[in-house]
CSV table of C-alpha atoms and ligand atoms in Angstrom, one decimal:
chain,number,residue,atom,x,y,z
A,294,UNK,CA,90.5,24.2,-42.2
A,295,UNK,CA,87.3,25.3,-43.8
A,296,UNK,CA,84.2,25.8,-41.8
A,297,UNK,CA,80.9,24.6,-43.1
A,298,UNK,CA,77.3,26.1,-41.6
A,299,UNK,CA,75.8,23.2,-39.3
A,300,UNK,CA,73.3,20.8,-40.8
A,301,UNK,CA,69.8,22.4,-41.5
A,302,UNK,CA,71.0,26.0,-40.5
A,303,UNK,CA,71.6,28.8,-43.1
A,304,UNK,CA,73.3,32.2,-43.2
A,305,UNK,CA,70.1,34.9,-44.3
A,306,UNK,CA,72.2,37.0,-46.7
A,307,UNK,CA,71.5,40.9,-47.3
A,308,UNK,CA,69.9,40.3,-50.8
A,309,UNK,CA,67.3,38.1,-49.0
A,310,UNK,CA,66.9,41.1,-46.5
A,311,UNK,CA,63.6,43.0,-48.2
A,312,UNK,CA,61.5,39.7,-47.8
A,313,UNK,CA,62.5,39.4,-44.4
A,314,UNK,CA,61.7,43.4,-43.8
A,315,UNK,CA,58.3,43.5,-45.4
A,316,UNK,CA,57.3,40.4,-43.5
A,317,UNK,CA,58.2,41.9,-40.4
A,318,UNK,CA,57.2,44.8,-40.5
A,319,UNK,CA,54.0,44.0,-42.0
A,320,UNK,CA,53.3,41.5,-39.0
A,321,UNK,CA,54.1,44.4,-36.6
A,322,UNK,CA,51.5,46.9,-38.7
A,323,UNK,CA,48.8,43.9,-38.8
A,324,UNK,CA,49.2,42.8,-34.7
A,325,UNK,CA,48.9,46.7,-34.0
A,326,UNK,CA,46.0,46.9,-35.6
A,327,UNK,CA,44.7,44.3,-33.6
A,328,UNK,CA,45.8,45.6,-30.3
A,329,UNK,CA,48.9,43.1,-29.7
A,330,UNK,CA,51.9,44.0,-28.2
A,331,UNK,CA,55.6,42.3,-28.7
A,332,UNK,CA,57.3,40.1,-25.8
A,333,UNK,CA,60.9,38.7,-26.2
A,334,UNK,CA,61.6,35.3,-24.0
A,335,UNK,CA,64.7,33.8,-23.9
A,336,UNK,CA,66.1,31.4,-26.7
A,337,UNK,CA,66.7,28.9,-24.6
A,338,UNK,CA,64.5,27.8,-21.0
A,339,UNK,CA,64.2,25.0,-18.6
A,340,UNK,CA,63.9,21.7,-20.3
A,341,UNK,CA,60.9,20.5,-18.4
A,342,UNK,CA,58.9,23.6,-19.3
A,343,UNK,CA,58.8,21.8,-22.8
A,344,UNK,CA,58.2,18.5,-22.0
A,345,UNK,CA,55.3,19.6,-19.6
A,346,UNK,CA,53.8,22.2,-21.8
A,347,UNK,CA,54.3,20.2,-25.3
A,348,UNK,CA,53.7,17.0,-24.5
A,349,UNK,CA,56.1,14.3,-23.8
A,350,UNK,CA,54.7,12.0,-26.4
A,351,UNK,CA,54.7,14.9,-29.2
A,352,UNK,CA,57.7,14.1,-32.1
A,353,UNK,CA,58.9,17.4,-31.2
A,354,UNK,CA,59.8,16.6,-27.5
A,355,UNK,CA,60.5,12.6,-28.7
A,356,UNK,CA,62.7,13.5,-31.2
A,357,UNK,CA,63.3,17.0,-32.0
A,358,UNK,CA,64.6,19.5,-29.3
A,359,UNK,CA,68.4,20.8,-28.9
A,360,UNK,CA,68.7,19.8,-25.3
A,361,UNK,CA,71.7,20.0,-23.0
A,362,UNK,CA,73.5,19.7,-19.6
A,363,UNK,CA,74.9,23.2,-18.9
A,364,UNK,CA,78.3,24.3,-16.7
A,365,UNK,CA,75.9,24.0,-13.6
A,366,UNK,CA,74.3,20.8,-14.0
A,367,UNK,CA,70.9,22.0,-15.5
A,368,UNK,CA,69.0,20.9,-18.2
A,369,UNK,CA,69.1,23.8,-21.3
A,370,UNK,CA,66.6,23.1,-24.5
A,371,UNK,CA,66.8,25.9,-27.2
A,372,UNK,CA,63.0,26.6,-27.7
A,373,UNK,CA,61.8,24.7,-30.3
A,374,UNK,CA,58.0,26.8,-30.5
A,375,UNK,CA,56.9,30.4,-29.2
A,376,UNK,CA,54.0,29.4,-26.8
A,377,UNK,CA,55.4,27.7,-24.0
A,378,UNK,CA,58.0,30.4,-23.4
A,379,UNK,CA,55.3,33.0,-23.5
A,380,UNK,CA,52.8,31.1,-21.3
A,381,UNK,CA,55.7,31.0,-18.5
A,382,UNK,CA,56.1,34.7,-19.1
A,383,UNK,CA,52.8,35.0,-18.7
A,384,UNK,CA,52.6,32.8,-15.4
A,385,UNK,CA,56.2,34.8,-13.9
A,386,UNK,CA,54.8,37.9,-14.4
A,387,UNK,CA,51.6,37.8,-13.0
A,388,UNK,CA,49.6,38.9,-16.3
A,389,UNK,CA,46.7,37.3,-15.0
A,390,UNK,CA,46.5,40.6,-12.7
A,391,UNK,CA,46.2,43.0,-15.4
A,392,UNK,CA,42.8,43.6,-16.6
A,393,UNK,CA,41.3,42.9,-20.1
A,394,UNK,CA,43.5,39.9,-22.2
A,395,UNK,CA,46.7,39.1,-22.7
A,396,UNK,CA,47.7,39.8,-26.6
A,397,UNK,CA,51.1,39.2,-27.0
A,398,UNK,CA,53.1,38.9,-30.6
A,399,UNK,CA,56.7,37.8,-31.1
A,400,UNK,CA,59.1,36.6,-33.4
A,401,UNK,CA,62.3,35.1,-33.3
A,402,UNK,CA,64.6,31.5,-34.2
A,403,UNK,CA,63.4,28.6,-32.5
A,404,UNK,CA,65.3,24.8,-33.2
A,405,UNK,CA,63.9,21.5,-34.3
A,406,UNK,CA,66.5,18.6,-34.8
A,407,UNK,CA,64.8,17.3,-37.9
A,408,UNK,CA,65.6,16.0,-41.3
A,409,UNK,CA,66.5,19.1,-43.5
A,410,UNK,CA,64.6,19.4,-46.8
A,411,UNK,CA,62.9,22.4,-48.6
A,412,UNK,CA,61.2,24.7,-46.2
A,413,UNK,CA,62.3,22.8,-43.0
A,414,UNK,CA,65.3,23.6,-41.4
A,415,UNK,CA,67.1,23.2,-38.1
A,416,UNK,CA,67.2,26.6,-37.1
A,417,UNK,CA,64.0,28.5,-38.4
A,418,UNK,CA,62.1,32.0,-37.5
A,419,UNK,CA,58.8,32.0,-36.4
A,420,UNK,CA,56.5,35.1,-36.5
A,421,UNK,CA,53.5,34.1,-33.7
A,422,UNK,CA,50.6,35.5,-31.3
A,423,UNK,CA,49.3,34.3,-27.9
A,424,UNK,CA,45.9,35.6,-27.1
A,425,UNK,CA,45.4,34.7,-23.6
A,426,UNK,CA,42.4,35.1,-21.3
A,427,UNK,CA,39.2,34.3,-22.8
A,428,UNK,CA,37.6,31.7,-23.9
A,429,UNK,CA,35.0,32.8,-26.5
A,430,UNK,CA,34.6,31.8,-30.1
A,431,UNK,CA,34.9,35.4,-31.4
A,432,UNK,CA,38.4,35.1,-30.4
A,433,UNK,CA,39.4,32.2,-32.4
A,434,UNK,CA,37.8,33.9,-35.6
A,435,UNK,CA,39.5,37.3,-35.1
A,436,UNK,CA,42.8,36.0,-34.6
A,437,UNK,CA,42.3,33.4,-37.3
A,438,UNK,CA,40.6,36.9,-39.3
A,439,UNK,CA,44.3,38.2,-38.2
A,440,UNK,CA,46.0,35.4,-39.9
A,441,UNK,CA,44.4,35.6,-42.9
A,442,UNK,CA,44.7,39.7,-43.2
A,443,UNK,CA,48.4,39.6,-42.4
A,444,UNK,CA,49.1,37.1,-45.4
A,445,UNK,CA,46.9,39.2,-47.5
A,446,UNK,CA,49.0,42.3,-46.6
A,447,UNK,CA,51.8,40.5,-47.3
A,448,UNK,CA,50.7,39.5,-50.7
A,449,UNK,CA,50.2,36.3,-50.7
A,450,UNK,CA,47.6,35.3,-52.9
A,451,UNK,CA,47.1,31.3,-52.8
A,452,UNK,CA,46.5,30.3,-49.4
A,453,UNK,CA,44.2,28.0,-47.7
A,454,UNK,CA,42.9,28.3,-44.3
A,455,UNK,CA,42.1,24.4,-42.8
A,456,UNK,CA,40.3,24.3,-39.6
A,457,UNK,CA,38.9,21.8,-37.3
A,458,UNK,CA,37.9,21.7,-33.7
A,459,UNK,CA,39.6,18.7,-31.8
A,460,UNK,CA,37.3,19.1,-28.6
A,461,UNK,CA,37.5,19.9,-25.0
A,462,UNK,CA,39.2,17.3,-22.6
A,463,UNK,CA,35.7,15.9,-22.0
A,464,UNK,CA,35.7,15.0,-25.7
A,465,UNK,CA,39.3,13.3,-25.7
A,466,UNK,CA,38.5,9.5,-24.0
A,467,UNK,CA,35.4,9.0,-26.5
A,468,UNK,CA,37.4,9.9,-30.1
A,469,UNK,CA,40.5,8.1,-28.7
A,470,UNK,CA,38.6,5.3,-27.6
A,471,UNK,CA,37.1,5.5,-31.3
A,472,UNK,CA,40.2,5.8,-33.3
A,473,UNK,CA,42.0,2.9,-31.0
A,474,UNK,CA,38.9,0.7,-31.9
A,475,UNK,CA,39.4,1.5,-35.9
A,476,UNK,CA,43.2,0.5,-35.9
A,477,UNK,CA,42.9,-2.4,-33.3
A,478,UNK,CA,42.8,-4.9,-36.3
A,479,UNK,CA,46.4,-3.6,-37.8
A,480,UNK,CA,47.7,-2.4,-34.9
A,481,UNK,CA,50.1,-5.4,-34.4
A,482,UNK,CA,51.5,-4.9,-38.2
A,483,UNK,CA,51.7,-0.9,-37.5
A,484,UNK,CA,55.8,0.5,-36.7
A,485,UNK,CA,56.6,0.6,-33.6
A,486,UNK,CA,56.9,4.2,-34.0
A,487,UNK,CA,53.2,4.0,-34.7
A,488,UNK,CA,51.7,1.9,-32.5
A,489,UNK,CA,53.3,3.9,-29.5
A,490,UNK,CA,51.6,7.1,-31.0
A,491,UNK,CA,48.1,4.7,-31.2
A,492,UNK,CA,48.3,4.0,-27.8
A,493,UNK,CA,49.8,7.2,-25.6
A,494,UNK,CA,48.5,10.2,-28.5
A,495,UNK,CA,46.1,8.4,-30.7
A,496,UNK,CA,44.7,11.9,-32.2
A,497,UNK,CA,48.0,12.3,-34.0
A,498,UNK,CA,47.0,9.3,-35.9
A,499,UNK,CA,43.9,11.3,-37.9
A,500,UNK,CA,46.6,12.9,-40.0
A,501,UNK,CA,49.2,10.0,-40.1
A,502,UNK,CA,50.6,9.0,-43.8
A,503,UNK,CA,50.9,5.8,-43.2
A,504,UNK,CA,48.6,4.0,-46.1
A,505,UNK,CA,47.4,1.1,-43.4
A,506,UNK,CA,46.2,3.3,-41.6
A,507,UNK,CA,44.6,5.8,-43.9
A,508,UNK,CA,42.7,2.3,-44.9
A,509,UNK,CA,41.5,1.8,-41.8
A,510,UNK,CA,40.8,5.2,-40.9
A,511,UNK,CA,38.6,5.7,-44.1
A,512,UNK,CA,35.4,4.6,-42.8
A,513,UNK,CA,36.3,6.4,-39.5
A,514,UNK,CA,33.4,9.1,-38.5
A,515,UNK,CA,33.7,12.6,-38.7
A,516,UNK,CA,35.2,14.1,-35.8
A,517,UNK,CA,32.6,16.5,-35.4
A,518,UNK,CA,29.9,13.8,-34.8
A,519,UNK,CA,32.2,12.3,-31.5
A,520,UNK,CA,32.7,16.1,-29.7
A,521,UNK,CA,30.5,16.8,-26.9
A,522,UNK,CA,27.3,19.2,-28.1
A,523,UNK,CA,29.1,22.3,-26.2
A,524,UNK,CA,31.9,21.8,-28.3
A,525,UNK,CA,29.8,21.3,-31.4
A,526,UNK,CA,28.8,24.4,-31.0
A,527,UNK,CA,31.7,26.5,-29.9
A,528,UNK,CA,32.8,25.6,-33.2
A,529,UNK,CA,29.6,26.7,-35.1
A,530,UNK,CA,29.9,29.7,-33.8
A,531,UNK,CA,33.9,30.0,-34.7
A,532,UNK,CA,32.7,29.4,-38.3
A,533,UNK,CA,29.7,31.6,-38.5
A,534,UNK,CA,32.3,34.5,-37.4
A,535,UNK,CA,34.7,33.7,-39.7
A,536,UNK,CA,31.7,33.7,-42.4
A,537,UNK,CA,31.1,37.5,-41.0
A,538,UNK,CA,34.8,38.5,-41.8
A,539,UNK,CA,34.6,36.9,-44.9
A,540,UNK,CA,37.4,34.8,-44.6
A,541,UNK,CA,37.4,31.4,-46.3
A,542,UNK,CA,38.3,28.6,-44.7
A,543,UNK,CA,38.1,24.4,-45.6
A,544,UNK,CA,36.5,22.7,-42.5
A,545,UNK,CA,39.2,19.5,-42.5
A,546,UNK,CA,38.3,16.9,-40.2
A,547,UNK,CA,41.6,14.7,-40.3
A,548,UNK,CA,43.3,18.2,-39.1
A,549,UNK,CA,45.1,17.5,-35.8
A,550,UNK,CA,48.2,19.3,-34.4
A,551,UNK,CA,51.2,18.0,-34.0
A,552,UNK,CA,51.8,19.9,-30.2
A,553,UNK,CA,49.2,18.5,-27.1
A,554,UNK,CA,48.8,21.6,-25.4
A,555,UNK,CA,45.4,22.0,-28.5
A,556,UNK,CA,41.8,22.2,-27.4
A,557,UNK,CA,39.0,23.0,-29.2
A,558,UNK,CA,39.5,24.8,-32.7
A,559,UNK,CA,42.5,24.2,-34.3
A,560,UNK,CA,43.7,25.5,-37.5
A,561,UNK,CA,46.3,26.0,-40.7
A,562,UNK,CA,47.2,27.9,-43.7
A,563,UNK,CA,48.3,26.3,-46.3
A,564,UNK,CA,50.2,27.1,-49.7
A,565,UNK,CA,50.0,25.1,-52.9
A,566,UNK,CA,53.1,26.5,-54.2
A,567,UNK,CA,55.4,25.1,-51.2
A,568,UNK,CA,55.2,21.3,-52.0
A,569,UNK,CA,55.6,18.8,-49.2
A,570,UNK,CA,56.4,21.2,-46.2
A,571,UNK,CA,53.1,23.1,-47.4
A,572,UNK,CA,51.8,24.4,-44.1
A,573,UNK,CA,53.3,27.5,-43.7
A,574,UNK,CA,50.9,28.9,-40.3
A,575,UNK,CA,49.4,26.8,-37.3
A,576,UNK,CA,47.8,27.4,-34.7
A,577,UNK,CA,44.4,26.4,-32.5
A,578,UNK,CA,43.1,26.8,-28.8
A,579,UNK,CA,44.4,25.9,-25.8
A,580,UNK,CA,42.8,25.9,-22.9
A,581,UNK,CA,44.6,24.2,-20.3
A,582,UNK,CA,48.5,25.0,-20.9
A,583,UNK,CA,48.8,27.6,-18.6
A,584,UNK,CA,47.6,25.9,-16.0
A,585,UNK,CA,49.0,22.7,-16.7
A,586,UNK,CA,52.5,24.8,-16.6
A,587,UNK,CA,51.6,25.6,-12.5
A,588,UNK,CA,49.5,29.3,-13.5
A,589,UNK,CA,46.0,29.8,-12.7
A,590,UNK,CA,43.2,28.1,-15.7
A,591,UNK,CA,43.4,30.5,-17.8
A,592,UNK,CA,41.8,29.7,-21.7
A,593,UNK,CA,44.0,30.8,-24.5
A,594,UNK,CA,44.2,30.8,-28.4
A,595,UNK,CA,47.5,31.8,-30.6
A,596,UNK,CA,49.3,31.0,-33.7
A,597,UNK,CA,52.4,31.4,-35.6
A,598,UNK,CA,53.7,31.2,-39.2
A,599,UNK,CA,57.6,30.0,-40.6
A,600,UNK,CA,59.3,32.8,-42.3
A,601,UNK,CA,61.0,30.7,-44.1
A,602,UNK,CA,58.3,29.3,-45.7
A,603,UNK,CA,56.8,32.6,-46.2
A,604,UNK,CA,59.7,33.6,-48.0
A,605,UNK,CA,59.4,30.6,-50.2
A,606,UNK,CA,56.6,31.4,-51.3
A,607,UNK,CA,57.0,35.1,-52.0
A,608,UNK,CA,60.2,34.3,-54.2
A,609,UNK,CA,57.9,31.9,-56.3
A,610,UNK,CA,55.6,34.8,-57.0
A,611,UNK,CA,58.0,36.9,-58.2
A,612,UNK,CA,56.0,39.9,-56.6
A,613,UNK,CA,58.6,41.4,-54.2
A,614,UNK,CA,60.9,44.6,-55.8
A,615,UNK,CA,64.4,43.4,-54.4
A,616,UNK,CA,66.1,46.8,-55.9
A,617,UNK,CA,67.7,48.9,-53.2
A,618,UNK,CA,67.2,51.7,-55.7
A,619,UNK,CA,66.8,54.5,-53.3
A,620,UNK,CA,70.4,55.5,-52.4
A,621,UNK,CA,72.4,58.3,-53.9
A,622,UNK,CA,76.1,58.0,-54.9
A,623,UNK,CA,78.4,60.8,-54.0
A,624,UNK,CA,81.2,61.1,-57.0
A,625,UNK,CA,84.1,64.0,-55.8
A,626,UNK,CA,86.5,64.0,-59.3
A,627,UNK,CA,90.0,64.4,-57.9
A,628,UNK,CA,91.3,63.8,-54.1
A,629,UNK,CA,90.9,67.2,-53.3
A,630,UNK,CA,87.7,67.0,-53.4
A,631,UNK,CA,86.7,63.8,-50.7
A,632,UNK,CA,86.2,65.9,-47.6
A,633,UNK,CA,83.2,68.0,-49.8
A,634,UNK,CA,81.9,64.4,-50.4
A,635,UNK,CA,81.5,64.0,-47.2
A,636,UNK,CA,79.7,67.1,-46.3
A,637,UNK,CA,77.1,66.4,-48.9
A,638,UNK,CA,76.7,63.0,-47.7
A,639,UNK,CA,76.6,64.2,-44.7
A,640,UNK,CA,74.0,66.6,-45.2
A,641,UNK,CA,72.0,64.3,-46.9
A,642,UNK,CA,71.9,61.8,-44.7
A,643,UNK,CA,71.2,63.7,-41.8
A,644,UNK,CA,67.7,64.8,-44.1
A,645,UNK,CA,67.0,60.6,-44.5
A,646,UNK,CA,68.7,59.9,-48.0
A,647,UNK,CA,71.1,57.0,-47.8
A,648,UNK,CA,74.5,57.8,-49.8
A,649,UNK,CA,77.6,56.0,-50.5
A,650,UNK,CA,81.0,57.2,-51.4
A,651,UNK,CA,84.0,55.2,-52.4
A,652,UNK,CA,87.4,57.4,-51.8
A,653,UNK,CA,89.8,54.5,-52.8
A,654,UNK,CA,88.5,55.8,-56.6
A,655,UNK,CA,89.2,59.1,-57.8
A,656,UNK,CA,88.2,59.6,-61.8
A,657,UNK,CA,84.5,60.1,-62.9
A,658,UNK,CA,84.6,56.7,-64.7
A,659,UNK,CA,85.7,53.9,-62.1
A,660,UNK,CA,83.2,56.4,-59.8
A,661,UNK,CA,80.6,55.4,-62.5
A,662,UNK,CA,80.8,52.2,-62.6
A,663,UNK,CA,81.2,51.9,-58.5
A,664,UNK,CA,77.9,53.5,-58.4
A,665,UNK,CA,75.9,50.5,-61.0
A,666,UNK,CA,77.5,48.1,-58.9
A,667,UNK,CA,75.5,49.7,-55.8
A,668,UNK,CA,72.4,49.9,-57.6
A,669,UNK,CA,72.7,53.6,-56.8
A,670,UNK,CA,69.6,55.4,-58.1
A,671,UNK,CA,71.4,58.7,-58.6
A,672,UNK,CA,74.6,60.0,-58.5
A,673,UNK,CA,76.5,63.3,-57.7
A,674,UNK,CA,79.4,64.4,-59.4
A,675,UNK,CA,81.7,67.2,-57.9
A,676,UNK,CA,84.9,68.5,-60.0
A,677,UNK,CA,86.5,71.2,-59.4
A,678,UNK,CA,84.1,73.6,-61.7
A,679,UNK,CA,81.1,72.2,-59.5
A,680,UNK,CA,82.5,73.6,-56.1
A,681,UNK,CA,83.9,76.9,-57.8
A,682,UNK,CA,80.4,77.4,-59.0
A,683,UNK,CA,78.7,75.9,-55.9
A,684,UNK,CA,77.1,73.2,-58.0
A,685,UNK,CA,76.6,69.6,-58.8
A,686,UNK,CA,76.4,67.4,-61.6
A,687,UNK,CA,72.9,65.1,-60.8
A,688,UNK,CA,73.5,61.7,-63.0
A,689,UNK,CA,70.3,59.6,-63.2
A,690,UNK,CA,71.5,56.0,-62.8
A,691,UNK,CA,68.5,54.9,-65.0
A,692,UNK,CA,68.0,56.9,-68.1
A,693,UNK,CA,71.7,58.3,-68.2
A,694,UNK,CA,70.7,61.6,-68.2
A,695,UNK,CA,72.6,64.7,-66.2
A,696,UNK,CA,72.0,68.3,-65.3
A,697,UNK,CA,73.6,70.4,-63.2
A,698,UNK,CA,71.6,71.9,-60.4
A,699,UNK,CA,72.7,74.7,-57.6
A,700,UNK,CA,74.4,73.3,-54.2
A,701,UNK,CA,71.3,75.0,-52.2
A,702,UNK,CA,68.8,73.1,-54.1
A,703,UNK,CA,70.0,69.0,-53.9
A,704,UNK,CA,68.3,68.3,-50.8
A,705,UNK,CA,65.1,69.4,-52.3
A,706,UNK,CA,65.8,68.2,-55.7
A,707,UNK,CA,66.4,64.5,-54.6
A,708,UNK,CA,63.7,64.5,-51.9
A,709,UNK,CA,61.7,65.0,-54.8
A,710,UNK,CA,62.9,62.5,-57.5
A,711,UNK,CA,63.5,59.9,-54.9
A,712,UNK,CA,59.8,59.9,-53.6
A,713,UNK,CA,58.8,58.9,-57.4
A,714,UNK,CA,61.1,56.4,-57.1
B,136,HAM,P1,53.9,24.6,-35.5
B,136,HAM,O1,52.9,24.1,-36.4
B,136,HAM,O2,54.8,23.5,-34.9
B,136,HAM,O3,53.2,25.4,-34.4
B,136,HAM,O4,54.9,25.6,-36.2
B,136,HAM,C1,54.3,26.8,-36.8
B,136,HAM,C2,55.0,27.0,-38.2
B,136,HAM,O5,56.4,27.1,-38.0
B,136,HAM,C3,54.8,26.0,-39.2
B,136,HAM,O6,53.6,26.1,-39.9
B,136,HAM,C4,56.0,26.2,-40.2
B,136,HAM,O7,55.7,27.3,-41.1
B,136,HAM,C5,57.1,26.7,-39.2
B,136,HAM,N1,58.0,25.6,-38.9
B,136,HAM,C6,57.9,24.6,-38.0
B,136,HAM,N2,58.9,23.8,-38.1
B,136,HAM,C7,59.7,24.2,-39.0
B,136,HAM,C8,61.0,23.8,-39.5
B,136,HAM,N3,61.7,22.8,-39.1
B,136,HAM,N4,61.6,24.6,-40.5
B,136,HAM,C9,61.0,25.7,-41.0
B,136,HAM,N5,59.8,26.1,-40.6
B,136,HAM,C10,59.2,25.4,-39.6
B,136,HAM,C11,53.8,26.0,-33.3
B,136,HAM,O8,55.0,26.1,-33.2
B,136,HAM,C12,52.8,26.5,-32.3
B,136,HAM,N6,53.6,27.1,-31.2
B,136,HAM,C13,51.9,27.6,-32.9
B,136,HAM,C14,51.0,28.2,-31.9
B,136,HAM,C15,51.1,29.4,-31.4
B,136,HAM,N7,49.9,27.6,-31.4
B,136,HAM,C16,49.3,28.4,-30.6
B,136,HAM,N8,50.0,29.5,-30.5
């Protein structure tokens, strides 16, 4: 019998490897910069932590998480996001004592049963943040700042930052209120898909595709005009710090997020070049999740970005060198000859410079070709002459060219080549 991958899962393969590596180690670099710090929750945690912390109306808990009964009985989910596992963590152990904030990166698979298309998948990575402890607009700009320097870093050219500011919980009952009275007249011809979401999480309706209700909704004020004035203003003052840092941004009114846990500023980055699935980071405030999860109130802001996505997008621009053109291929001519390959690899790899070898070939051209296939950038032939001389034969891989070079001076000789490289 033949085993196929599961639905909306994929294997990552070793040529897709550099994308992955610059994107995480570029995150790590960027968050470093920024004073953050990585954490590693479990995959999986306590169903109710989910429903509690995302929202029991949100699609995600609806329709979306991998949930089951384990051997003893309990409820399992695999985490389908990064903040409510960290906001536990955070609550378990006692961060709240430590002094200054909370700044706390992560990255790792996280599982949404949805429909599998072209940047959405079952089982994706997330790269994210959790900045927990204060509640000041200069936080929301820096991290969004963050965002924005970490894609630049990464080389991604054609991005959008969206943002919006949903409002406090003071602000909730008046837009709802608002938006309810605005679909009332259709609300009867709406799915009943649509009309729960009106009437238990009528934000998530701003953003809804549905063309009824984008009808209805197009004389619909401003969001901005319905927040309180404190809230109005936290977000002036996110903007007019994002203005210092020079990051652009699109202030988008109809932005809402599809998790509850959001208060206050919310925000995306988007990519033209990914198509439908185009939002590649979100992210936003939220104030009250901690303490909705049992901690003390503690205000919060975080984000986090699909690396799939990200690497969708980096294939389309072409911009990424996927050559692994830095190894060296050790060639000994003739059996005799293996165990001096291996001291020269060996040696050379005890100094940093990957080698490969390939003892199940033993003439100079089957060793040639062996070393193309590898994408070797150099190679090392050793014959018989070359160890009664205590030489080598140094074969550049790209122009063709050889020269033989003194046993006592490879190291230096490739340490040198190799950093051109
Ligand atoms: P989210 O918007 O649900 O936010 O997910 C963040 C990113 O994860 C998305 O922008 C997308 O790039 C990626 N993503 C989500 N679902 C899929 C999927 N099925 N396949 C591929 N990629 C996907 C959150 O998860 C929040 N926890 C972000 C956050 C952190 N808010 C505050 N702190």
């Amino acid at each position: 019998m033949k085993h196929t991958i599961p639905r909306g899962t994929k294997d990552i393969l070793p040529s897709e490897m550099p994308y992955w590596h610059l994107i995480e180690s570029n995150s790590k670099k960027i968050f470093n910069l920024y004073g953050y710090q990585e954490i590693r929750t479990p995959i999986f945690e306590n169903t109710p932590l989910f429903e509690r912390g995302i929202g029991q109306d949100s699609d995600i808990v609806k329709k979306e998480m991998y949930t089951f009964i384990d051997k003893g009985d309990r409820s399992i989910t695999l985490r389908p996001e990064g903040t409510a596992p960290v906001a536990r963590s955070f609550i378990n152990n006692g961060f709240h004592k430590k002094s200054g904030d909370s700044k706390l990166y992560y990255c790792g698979p996280m599982f949404r049963y949805e429909r599998p298309q072209a940047g959405r998948y079952r089982q994706f990575h997330q790269i994210g943040i959790e900045n927990i402890g204060t509640n000041h607009p200069s936080i929301d700009a820096e991290t969004i700042a963050m965002a924005y320097h970490l894609f630049e870093s990464i080389g991604l050219t054609k991005v959008k930052v969206l943002i919006n500011s949903i409002g406090s919980q003071t602000c909730r009952p008046q837009i709802e209120s608002k938006i309810k009275e605005y679909i009332h007249p259709v609300l009867s011809s709406l799915s009943e898909d649509n009309q729960d979401k009106v009437m238990k999480n009528p934000l998530r309706i701003l953003d809804s595709k549905d063309p009824t209700i984008q009808s209805h909704l197009k004389k619909f004020p401003d969001i901005q005009s319905l927040l309180r004035p404190e809230s109005q203003a936290y977000f002036k003052s996110v903007l007019s710090y994002l203005d210092a840092q020079n990051v652009p941004y699109q202030v988008t009114p109809t932005l809402v997020r599809g998790l509850d846990y959001y208060t206050e500023t919310v925000f995306e980055i988007i990519s033209d070049d990914l198509g439908a699935q185009n939002t590649i980071c979100g992210g936003g405030r939220y104030n009250n999740l901690i303490k909705e999860l049992g901690g003390q109130d503690t205000p919060a802001f975080g984000f986090a970005f699909g690396v799939e996505r990200m690497i969708l997008i980096l294939e389309q621009q072409n911009t990424v060198s996927l050559e692994q053109d830095k190894s060296v291929f050790i060639a000994p001519i003739g059996k005799e000859h293996q165990n001096d390959g291996f001291k020269l690899a060996n040696h050379l790899r005890r100094h940093g410079i990957p080698c490969m070898l390939d003892f199940t070939k033993n003439d100079l051209s089957p060793l040639l070709k062996k070393a193309n296939k590898t994408n070797a950038r150099f190679t090392l032939i050793s014959g018989q002459n070359e160890v009664n001389n205590q030489t080598v034969i140094l074969k550049d891989m790209k122009s063709g060219n050889q020269e033989t070079i003194d046993r006592n001076k490879i190291l230096e000789t490739l340490t040198e080549r190799l950093s051109y490289v």
